[in-house]
Coordinates of C-alpha atoms and ligand atoms in Angstrom, one line a residue:
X1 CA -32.4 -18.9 6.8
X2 CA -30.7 -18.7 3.8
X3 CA -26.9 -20.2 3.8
X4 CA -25.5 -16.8 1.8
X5 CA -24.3 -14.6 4.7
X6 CA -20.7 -13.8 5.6
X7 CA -18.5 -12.1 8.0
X8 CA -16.7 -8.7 6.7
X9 CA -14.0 -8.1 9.3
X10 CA -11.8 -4.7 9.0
X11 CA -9.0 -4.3 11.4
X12 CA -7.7 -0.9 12.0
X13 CA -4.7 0.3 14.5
X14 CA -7.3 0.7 17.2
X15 CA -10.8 -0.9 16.5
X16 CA -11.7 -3.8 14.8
X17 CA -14.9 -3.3 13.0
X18 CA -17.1 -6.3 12.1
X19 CA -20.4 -7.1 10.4
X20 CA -22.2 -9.7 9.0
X21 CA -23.2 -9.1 5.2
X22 CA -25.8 -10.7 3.2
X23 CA -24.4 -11.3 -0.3
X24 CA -26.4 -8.4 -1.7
X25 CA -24.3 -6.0 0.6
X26 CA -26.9 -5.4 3.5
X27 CA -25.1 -5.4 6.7
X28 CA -27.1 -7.6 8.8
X29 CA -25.8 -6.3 12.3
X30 CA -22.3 -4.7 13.2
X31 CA -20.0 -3.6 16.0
X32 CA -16.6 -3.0 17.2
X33 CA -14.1 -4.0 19.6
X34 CA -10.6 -2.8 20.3
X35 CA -7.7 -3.8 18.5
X36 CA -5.5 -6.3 20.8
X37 CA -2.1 -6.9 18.1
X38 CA -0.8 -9.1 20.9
X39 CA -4.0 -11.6 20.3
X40 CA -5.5 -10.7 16.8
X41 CA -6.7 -13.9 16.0
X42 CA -8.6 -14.6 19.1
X43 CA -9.8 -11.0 19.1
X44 CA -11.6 -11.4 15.2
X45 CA -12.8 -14.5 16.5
X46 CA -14.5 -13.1 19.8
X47 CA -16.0 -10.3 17.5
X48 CA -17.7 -13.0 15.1
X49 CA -18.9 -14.7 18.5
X50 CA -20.7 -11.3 19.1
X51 CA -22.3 -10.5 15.7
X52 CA -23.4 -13.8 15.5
X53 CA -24.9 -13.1 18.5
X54 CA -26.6 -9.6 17.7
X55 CA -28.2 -11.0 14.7
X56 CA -29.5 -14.3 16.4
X57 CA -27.5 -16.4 13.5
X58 CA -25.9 -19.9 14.1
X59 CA -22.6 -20.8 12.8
X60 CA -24.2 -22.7 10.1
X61 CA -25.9 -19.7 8.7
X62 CA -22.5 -17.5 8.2
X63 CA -20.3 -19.1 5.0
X64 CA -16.9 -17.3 4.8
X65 CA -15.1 -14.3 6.1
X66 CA -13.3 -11.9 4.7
X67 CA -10.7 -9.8 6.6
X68 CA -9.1 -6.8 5.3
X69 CA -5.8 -5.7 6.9
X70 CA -3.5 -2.7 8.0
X71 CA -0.1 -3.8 5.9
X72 CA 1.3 -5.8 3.2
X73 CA -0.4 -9.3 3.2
X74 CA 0.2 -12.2 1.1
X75 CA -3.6 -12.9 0.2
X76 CA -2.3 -16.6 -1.3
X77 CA -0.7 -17.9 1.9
X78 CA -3.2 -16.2 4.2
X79 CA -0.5 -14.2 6.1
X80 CA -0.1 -10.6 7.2
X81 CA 3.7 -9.9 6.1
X82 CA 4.0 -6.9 8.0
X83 CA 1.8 -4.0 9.7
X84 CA 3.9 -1.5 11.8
X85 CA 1.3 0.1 13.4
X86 CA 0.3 -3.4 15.1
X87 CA 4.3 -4.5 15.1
X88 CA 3.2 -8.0 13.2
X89 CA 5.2 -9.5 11.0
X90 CA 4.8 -13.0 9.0
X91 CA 1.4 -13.5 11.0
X92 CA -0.2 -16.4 9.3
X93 CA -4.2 -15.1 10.5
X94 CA -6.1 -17.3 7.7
X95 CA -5.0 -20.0 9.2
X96 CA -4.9 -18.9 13.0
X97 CA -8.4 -18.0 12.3
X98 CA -9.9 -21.0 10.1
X99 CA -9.0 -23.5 11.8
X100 CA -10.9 -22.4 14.8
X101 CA -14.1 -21.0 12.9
X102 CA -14.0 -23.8 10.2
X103 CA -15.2 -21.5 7.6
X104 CA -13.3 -20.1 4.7
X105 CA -11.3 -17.3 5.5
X106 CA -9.9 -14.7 3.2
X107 CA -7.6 -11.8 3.5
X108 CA -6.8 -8.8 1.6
X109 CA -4.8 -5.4 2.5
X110 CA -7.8 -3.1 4.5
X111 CA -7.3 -0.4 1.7
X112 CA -7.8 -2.6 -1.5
X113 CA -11.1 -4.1 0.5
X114 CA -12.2 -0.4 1.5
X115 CA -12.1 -0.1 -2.6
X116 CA -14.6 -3.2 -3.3
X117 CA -16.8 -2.2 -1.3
X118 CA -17.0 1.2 -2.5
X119 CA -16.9 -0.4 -5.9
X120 CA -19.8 -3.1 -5.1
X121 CA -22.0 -0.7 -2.6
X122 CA -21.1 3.2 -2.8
X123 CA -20.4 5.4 -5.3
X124 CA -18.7 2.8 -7.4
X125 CA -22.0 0.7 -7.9
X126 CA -22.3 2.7 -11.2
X127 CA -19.4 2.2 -12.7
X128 CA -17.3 -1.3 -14.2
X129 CA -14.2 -0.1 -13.2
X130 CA -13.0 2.2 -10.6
X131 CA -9.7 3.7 -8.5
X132 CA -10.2 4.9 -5.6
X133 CA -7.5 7.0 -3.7
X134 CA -8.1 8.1 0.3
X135 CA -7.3 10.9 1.5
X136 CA -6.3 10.8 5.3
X137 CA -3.2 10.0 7.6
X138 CA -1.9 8.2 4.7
X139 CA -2.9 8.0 0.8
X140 CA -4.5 4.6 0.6
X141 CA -6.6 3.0 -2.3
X142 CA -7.2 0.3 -4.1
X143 CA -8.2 -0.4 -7.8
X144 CA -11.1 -2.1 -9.3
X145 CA -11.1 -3.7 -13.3
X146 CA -14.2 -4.9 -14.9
X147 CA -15.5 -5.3 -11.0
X148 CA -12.6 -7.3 -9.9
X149 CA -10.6 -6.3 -7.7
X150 CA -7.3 -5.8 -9.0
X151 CA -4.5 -6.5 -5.9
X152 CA -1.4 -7.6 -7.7
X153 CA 1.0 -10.2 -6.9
X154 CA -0.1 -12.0 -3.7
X155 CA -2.1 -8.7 -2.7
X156 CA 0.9 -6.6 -2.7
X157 CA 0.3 -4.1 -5.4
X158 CA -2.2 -1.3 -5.7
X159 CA 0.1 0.9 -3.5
X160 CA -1.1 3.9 -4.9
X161 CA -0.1 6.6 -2.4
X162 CA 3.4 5.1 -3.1
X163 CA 3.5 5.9 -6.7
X164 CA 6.3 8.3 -7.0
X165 CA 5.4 12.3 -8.5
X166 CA 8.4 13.7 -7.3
X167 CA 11.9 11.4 -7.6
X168 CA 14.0 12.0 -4.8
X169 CA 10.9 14.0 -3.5
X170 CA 9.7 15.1 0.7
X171 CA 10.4 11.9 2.7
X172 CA 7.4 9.0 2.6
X173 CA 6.1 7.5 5.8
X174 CA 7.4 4.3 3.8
X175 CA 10.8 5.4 3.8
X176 CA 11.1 6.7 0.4
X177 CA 11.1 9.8 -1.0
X178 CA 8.7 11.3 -3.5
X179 CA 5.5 9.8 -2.8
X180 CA 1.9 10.9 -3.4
X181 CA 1.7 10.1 -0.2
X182 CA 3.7 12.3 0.7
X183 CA 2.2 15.5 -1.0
X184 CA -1.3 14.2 -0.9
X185 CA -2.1 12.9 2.7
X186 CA -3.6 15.0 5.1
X187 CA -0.6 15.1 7.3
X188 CA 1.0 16.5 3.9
X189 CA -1.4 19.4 3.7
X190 CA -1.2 20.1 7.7
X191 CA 2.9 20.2 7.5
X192 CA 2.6 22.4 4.1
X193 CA 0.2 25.1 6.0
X194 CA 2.2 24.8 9.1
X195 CA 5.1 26.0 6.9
X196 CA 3.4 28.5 4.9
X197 CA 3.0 30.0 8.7
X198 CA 6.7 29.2 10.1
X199 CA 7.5 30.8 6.8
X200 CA 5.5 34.1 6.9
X201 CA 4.8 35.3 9.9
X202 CA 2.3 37.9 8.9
X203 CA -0.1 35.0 7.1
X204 CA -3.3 35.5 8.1
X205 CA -3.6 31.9 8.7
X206 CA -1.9 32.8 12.2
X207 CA -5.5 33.9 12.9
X208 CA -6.1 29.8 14.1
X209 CA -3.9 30.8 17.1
X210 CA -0.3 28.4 16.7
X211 CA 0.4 25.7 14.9
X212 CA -1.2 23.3 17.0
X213 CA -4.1 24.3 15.8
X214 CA -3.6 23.8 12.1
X215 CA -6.0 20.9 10.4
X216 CA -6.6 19.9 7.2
X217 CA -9.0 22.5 6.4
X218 CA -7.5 25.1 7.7
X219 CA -5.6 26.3 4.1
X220 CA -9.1 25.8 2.5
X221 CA -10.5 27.7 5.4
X222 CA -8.0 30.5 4.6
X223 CA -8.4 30.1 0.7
X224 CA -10.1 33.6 -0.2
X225 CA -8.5 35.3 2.5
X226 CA -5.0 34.6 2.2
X227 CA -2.0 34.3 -0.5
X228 CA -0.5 31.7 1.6
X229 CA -3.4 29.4 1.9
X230 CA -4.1 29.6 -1.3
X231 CA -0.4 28.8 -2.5
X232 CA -1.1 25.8 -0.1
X233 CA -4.3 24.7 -1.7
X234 CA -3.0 25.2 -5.1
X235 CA 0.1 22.9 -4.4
X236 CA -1.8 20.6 -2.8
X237 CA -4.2 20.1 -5.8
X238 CA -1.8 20.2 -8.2
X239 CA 0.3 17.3 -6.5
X240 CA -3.0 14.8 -6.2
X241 CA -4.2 16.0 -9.6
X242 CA -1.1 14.7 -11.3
X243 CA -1.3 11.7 -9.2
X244 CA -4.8 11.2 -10.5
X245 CA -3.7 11.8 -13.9
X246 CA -1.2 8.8 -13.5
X247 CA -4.4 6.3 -12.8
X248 CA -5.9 7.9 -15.2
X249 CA -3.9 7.1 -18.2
X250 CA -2.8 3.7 -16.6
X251 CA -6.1 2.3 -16.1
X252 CA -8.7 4.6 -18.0
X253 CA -11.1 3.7 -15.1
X254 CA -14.4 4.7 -15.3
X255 CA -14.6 7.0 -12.4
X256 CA -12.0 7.8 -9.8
X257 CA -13.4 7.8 -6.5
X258 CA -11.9 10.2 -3.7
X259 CA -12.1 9.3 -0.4
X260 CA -10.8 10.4 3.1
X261 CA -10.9 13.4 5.3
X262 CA -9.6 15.7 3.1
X263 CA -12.9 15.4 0.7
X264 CA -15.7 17.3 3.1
X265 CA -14.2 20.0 1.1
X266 CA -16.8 18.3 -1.7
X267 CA -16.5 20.8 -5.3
X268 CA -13.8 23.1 -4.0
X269 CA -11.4 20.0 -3.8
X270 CA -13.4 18.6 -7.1
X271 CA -13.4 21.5 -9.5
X272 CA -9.6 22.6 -9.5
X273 CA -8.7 18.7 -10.0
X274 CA -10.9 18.6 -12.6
X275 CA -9.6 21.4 -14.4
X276 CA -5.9 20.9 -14.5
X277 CA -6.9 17.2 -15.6
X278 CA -7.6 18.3 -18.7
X279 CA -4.3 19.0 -19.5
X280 CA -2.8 15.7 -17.7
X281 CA -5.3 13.0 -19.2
X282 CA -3.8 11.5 -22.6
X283 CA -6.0 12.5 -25.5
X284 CA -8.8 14.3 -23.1
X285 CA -12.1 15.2 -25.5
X286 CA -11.1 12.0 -27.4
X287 CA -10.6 9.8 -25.0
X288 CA -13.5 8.3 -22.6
X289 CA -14.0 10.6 -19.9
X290 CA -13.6 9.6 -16.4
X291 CA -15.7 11.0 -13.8
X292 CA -14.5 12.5 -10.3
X293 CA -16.6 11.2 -7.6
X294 CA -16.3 11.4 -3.8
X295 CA -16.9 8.5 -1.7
X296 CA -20.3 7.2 0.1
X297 CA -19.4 4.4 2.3
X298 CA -17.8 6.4 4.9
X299 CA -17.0 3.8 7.6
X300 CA -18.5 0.3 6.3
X301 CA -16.9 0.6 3.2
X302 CA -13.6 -1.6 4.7
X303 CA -16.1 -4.3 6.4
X304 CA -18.4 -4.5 3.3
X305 CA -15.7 -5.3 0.9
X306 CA -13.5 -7.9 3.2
X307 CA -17.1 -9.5 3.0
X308 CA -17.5 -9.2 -0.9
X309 CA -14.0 -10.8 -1.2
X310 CA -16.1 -14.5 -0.5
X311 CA -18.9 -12.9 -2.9
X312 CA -16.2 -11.4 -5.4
Ligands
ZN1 ZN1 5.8 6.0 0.2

């Protein structure tokens, strides 16, 4: 047995995910236990026990772990500053956890590690340099330069879906205002077609039944059918397009990759982006174009790249 293997550990509100990765990104064995916040450590380190297990590996055999977390971490000192949805704060885990497995341990914010390994395994594999932006609860992401991943200060930065569009903008889950987060998020697009409704009663998106039953699909359901819907779509796009736009001429990446929920919607997301980037990218035609890709690594993505940040 080769000595090249490595943990990839991705911690999430409710499961932690786990697999063991050889270094040229083949998950060896995976699985998944729930998320205890009261005992984190102990829980990442009973979840190693078991995929060490599944694939019939001794401790010898497995030469670093990576761990990619829900919050703001301080990747130098090892320690998890602060993740509300787990109510942690100043949680040193590097060293909770090394000094028990007595392997290297490395962290990194669950969003940026979601982005290597979409960079190293998925879509990204084609490209040098990449930013990806998910689509879901929240806008997450993470940003990838010449195949490094690029994490700021300590791991702090890369906050895209806190990039401001709109100063003194809709209120941020972060407490701010004006965030792509808040206009590009799922829960964006569900509260914008729940008001398109509240607003006009006669919207033939009241066809769902109530609010309750609005999702993010339902405006693109509706698109065709309905002014309202497509106002909805429309303002949607237009917010994550200029947001895109904003990567774009930052980093002039490669390729920006989309992930999330909100991208089953595939070319009828893709297309109208695309278009109203060509107005919004500095010097498009001149410039190097950047491609606009959807994701591949649906739910391994976050384990694969807290294992490439030993082999990155
Ligand atoms: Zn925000």
């Amino acid at each position: 047995m080769t000595n090249n293997m490595f943990y990839g550990i991705d911690v999430g509100g409710t499961f932690i995910k786990g697999a063991i990765v050889a270094d040229g990104g083949k998950i060896v064995y995976s699985e998944k236990i729930p998320t205890d916040p009261d005992n984190l450590a102990e829980c990442i380190l009973q979840l190693c026990a078991i995929l060490k297990k599944g694939a019939n590996l001794t401790q010898k055999d497995i030469c670093g772990m990576g761990i990619g977390l829900p919050g703001l971490v301080d990747t130098e000192k090892g320690v998890l500053l602060c993740a509300e949805n787990l109510s942690l704060y100043n949680y040193p885990i590097k060293e909770l956890v090394e000094k028990e497995i007595g392997i290297p341990v490395k962290i990194a914010n669950d969003a940026n590690a979601a982005a290597l390994g979409e960079h190293l395994y998925g879509v990204g594999k084609n490209y040098r340099s990449s930013v990806m932006i998910t689509l879901g609860t929240g806008v997450g992401g993470g940003i990838v330069i010449d195949g490094k991943l690029f994490e700021g200060n300590r791991g702090a930065g890369a906050e895209i879906g806190h990039t401001v569009i709109e100063f003194g903008g809709e209120k941020c889950s972060c407490g701010r205002r004006g965030c792509l987060e808040a206009y590009a998020s799922a829960t964006a697009l569900i509260r914008q077609t729940k008001k398109a409704m509240t607003d006009n009663p006669k919207s033939k998106l009241w066809e769902i039944g109530s609010l309750d039953a609005v999702d993010g699909k339902t405006a693109f359901d509706f698109y065709a059918l309905d002014a309202d819907a497509k106002n909805v779509v429309d303002g949607y796009v237009e917010k994550l397009a200029s947001g895109i736009a904003n990567f774009i001429n930052i980093f002039r990446p490669e390729a920006i990759i989309l992930g999330g929920g909100v991208c089953a919607q595939g070319e009828t997301l893709l297309r109208p982006i695309k278009k109203l980037l060509e107005n919004e990218i500095f010097a498009y035609g001149l410039s190097p174009e950047v491609d606009i890709v959807i994701a591949e690594r649906k739910n391994d993505a976050g384990a694969l790249g807290a294992a490439s940040l030993l082999i990155n």
